[in-house]
Short mmCIF file of N, CA and C in Angstrom, two decimals:
data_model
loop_
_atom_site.label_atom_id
_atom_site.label_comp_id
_atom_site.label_asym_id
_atom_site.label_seq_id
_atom_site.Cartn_x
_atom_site.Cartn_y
_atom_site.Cartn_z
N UNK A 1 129.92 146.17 112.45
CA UNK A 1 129.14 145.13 113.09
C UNK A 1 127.75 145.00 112.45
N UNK A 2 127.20 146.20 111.80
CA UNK A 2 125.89 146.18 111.22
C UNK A 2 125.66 145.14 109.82
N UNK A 3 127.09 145.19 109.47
CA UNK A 3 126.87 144.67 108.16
C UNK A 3 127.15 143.03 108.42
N UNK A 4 127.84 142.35 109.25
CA UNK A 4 127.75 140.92 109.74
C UNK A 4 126.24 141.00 110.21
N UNK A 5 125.67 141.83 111.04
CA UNK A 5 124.16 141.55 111.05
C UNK A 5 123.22 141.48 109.82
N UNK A 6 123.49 141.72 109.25
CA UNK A 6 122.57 142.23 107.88
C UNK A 6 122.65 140.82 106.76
N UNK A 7 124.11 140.50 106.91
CA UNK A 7 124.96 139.46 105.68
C UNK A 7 124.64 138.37 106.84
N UNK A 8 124.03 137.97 108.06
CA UNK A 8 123.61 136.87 108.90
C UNK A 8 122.22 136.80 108.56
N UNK A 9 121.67 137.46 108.86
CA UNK A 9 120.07 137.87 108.60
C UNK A 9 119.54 137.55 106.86
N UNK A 10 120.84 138.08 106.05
CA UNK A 10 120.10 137.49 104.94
C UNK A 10 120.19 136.46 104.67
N UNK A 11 121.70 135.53 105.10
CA UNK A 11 121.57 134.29 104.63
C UNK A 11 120.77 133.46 105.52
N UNK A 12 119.89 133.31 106.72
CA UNK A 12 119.01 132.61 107.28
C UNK A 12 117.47 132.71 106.57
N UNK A 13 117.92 134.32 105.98
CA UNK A 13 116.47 134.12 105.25
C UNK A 13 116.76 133.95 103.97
N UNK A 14 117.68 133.50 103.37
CA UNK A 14 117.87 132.81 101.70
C UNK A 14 117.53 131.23 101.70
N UNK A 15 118.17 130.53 103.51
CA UNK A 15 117.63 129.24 103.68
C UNK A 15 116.78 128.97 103.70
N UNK A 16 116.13 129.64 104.48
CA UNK A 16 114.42 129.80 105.13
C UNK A 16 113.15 129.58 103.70
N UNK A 17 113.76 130.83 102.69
CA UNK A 17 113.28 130.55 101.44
C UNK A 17 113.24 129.89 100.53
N UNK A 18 114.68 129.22 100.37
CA UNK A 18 115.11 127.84 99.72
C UNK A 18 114.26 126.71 99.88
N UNK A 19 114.39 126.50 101.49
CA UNK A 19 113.91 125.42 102.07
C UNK A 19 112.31 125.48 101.56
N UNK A 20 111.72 126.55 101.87
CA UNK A 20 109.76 126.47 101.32
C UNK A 20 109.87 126.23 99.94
N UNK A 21 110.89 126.63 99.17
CA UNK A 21 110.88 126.55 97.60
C UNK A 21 110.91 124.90 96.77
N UNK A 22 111.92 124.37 97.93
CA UNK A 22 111.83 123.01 97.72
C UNK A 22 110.52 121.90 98.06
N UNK A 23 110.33 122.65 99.19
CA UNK A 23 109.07 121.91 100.29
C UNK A 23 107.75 122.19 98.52
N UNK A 24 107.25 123.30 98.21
CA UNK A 24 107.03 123.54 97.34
C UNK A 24 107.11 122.69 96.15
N UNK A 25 107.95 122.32 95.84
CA UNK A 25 108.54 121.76 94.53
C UNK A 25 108.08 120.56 94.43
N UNK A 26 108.36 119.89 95.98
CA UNK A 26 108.42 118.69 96.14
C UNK A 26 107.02 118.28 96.53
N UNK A 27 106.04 119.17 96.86
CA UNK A 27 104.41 119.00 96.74
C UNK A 27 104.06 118.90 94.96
N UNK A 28 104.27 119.42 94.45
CA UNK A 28 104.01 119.43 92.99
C UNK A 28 104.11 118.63 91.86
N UNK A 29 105.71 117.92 92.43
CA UNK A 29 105.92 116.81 91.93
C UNK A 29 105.30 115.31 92.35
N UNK A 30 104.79 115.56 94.08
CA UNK A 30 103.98 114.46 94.55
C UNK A 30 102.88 114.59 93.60
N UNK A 31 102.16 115.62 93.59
CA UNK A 31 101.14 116.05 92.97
C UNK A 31 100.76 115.52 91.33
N UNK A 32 101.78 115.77 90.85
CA UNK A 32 102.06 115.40 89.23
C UNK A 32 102.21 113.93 89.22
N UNK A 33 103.48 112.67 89.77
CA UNK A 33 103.43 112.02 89.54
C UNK A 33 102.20 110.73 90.26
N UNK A 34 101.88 111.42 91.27
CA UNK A 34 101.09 110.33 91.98
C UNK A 34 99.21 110.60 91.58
N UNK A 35 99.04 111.83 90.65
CA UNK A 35 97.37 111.92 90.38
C UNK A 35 96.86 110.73 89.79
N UNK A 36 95.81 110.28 90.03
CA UNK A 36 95.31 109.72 89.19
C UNK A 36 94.57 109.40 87.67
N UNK A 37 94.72 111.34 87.04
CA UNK A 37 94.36 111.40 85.78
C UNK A 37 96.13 111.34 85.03
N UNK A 38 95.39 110.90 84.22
CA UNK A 38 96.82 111.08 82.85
C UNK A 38 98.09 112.85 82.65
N UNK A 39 98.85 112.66 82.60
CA UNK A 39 99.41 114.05 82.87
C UNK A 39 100.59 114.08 82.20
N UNK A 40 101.43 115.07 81.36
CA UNK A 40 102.82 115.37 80.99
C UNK A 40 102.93 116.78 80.97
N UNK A 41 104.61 117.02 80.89
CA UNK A 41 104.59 118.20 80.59
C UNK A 41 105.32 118.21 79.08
N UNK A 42 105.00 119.42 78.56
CA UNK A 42 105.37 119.01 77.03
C UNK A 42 106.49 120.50 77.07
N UNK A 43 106.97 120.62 75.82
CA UNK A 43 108.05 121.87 75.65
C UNK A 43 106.79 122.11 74.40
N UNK A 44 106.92 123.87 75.06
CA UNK A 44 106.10 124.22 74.16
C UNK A 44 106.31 124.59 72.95
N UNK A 45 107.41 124.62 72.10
CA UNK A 45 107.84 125.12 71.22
C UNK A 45 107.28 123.58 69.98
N UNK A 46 108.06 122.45 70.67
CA UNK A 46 108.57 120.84 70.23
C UNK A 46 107.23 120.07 69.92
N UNK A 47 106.52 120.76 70.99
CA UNK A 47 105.39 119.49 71.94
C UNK A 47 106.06 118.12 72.18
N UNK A 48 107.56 118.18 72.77
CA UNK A 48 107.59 117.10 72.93
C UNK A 48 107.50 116.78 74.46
N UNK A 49 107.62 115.00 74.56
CA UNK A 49 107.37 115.03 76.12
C UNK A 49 108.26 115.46 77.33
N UNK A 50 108.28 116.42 78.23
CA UNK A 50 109.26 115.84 78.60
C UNK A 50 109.22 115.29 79.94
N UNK A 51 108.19 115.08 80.19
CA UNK A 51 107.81 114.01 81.47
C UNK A 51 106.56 113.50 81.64
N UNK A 52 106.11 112.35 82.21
CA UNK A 52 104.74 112.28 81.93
C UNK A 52 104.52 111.46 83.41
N UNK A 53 103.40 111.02 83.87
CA UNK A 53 103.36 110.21 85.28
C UNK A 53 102.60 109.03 84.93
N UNK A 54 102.87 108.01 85.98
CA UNK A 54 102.25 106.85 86.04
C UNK A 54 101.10 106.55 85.26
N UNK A 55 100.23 107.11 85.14
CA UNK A 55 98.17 107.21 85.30
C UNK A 55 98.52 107.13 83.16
N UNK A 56 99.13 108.34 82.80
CA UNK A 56 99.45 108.14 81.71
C UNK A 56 100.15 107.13 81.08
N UNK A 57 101.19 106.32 81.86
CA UNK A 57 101.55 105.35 81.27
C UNK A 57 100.65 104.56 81.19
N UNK A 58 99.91 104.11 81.99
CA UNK A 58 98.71 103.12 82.02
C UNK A 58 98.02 103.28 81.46
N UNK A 59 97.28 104.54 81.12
CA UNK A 59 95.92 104.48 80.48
C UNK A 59 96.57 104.62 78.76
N UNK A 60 97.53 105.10 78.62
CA UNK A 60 98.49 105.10 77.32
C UNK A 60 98.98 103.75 76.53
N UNK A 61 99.36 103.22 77.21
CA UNK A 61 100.29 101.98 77.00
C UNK A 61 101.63 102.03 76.86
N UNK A 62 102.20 103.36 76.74
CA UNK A 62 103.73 103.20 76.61
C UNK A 62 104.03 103.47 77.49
N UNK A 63 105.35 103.05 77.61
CA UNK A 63 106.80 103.58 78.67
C UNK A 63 106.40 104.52 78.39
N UNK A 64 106.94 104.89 79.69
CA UNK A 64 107.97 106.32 79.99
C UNK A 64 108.81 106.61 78.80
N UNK A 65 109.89 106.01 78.52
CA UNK A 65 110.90 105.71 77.35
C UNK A 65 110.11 105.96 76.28
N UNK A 66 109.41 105.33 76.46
CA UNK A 66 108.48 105.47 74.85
C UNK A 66 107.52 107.04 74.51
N UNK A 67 107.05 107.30 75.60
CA UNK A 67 106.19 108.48 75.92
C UNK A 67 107.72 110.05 75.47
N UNK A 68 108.95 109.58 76.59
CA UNK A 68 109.65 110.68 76.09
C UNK A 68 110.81 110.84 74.62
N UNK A 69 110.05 110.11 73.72
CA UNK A 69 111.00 109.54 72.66
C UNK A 69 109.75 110.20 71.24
N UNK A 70 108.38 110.81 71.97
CA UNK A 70 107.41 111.10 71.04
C UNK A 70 107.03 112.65 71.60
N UNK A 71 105.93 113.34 70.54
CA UNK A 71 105.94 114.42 70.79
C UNK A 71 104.36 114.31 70.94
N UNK A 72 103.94 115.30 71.44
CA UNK A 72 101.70 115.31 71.53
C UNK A 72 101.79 115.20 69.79
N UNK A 73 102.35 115.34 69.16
CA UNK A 73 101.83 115.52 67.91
C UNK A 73 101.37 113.69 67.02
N UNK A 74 102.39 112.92 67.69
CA UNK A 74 102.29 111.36 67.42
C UNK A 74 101.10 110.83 68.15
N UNK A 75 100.36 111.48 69.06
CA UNK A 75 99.64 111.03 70.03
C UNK A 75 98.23 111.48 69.13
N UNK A 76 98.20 112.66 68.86
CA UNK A 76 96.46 113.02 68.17
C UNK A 76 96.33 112.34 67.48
N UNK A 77 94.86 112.28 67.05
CA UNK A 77 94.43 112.01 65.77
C UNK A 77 95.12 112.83 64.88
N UNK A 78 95.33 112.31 63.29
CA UNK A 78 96.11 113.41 62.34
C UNK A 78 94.98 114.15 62.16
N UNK A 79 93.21 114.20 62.13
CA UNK A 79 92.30 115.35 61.65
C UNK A 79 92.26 116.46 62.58
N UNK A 80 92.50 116.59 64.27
CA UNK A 80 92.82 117.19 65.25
C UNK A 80 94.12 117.95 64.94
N UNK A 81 95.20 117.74 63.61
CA UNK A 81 96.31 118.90 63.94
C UNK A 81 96.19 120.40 63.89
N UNK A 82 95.82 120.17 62.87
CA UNK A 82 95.11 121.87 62.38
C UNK A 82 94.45 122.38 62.88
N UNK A 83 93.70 121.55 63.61
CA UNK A 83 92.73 122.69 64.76
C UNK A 83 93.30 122.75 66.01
N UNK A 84 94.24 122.03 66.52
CA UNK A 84 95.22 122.66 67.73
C UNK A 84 96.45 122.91 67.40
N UNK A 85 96.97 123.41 65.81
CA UNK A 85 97.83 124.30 65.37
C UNK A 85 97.22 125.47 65.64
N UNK A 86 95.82 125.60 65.32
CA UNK A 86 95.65 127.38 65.35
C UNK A 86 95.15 127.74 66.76
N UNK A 87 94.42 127.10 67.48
CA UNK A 87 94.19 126.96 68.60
C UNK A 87 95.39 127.87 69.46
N UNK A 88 96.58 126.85 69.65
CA UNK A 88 97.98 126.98 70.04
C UNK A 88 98.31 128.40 69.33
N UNK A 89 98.36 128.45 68.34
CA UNK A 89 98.77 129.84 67.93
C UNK A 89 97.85 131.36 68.19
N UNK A 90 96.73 131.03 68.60
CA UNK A 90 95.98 132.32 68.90
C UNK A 90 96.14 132.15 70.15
N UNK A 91 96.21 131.50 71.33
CA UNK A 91 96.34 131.55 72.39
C UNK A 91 97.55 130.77 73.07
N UNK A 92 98.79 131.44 72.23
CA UNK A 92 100.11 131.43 72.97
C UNK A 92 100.59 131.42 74.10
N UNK A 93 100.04 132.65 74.62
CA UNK A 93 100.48 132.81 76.15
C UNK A 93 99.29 132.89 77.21
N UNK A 94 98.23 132.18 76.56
CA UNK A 94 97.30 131.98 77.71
C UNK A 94 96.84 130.58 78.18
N UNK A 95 96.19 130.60 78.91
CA UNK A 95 95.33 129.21 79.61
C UNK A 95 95.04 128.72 78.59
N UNK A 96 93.65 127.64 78.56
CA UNK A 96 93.26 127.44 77.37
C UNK A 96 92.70 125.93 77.36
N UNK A 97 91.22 125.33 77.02
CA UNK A 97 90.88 124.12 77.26
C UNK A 97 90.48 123.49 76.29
N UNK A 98 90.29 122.55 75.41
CA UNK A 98 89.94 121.82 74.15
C UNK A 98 90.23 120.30 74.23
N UNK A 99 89.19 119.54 73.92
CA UNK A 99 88.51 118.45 73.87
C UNK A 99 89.08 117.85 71.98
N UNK A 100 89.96 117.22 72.51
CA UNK A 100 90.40 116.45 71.36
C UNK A 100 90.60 114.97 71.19
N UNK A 101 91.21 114.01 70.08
CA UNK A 101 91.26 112.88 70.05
C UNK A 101 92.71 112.27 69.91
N UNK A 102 92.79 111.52 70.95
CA UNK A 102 93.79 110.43 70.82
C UNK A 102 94.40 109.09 70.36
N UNK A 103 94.91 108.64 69.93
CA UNK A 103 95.59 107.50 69.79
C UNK A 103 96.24 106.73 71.05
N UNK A 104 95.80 105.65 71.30
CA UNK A 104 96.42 104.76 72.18
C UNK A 104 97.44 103.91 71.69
N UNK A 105 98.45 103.74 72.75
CA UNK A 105 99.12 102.75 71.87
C UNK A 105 98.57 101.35 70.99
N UNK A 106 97.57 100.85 71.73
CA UNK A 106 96.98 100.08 71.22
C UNK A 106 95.73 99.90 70.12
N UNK A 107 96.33 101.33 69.18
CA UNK A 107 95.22 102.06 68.32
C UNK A 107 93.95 102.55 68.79
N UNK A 108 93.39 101.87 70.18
CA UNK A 108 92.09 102.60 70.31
C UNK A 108 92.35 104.29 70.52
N UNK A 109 90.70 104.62 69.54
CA UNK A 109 90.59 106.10 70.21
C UNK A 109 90.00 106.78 70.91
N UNK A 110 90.56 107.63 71.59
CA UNK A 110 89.73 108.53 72.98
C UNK A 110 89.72 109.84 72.74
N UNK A 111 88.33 110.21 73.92
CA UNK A 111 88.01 111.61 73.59
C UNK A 111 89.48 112.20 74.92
N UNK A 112 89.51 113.47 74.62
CA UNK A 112 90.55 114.16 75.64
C UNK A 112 90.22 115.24 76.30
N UNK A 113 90.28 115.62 77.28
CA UNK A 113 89.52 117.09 77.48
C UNK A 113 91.53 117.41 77.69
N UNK A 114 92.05 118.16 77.16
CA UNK A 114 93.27 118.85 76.97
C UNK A 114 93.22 120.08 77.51
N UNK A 115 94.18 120.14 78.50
CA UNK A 115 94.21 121.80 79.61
C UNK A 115 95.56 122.06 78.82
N UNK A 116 95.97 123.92 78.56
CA UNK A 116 97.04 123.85 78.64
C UNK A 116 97.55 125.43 79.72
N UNK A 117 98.73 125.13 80.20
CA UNK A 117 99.01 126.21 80.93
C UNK A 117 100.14 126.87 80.47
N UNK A 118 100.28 127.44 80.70
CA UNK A 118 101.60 128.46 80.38
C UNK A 118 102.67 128.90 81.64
#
């Protein structure tokens, strides 16, 4: 009888945990797509996109489509690679903040303040 108590008890608390994990998830993603600054997440290996939100399409000019069809690397300036090649490579697995330049779709360029997380 102990062990139907035990195998009851855990699965109310596997729901219990599920359920905050999602509740969770689903703050984050409000969070991400509805901010009002520019935002993606990139694969860190690729830099490519693989999601980006509203604020960025707008202040960008491309789709979505278009945004996940490119990598951050189409987006810099080309004099900015080399210095967030090594950047990226000395600080792999850490935080990390740098102020770089962009390309708009519409050729203009902007300054960036660039967060990255790990």
């Amino acid at each position: 009888m102990l062990f139907f108590k035990r195998s009851i008890d855990f699965t109310i608390k596997r729901k219990f945990y599920k359920c905050q994990i999602e509740r969770s998830e689903n703050n984050y993603k409000t969070l991400f797509y509805f901010s009002p600054l520019p935002m993606w997440v990139l694969d860190r290996q690729s830099l490519k996109f693989l999601s980006v939100n509203q604020a960025a399409i707008n202040h960008y000019g491309y789709s979505e489509g278009e945004f996940l069809q490119k990598s951050a690397n189409d987006i810099w300036q080309w004099e900015e690679e080399e210095r967030i090649f090594l950047v990226k490579r000395k600080r792999s697995d850490e935080f990390f903040k740098i102020q770089i330049v962009h390309r708009k779709k519409d050729g203009q360029l902007i300054r960036v303040n660039f967060t990255v997380h790990h």
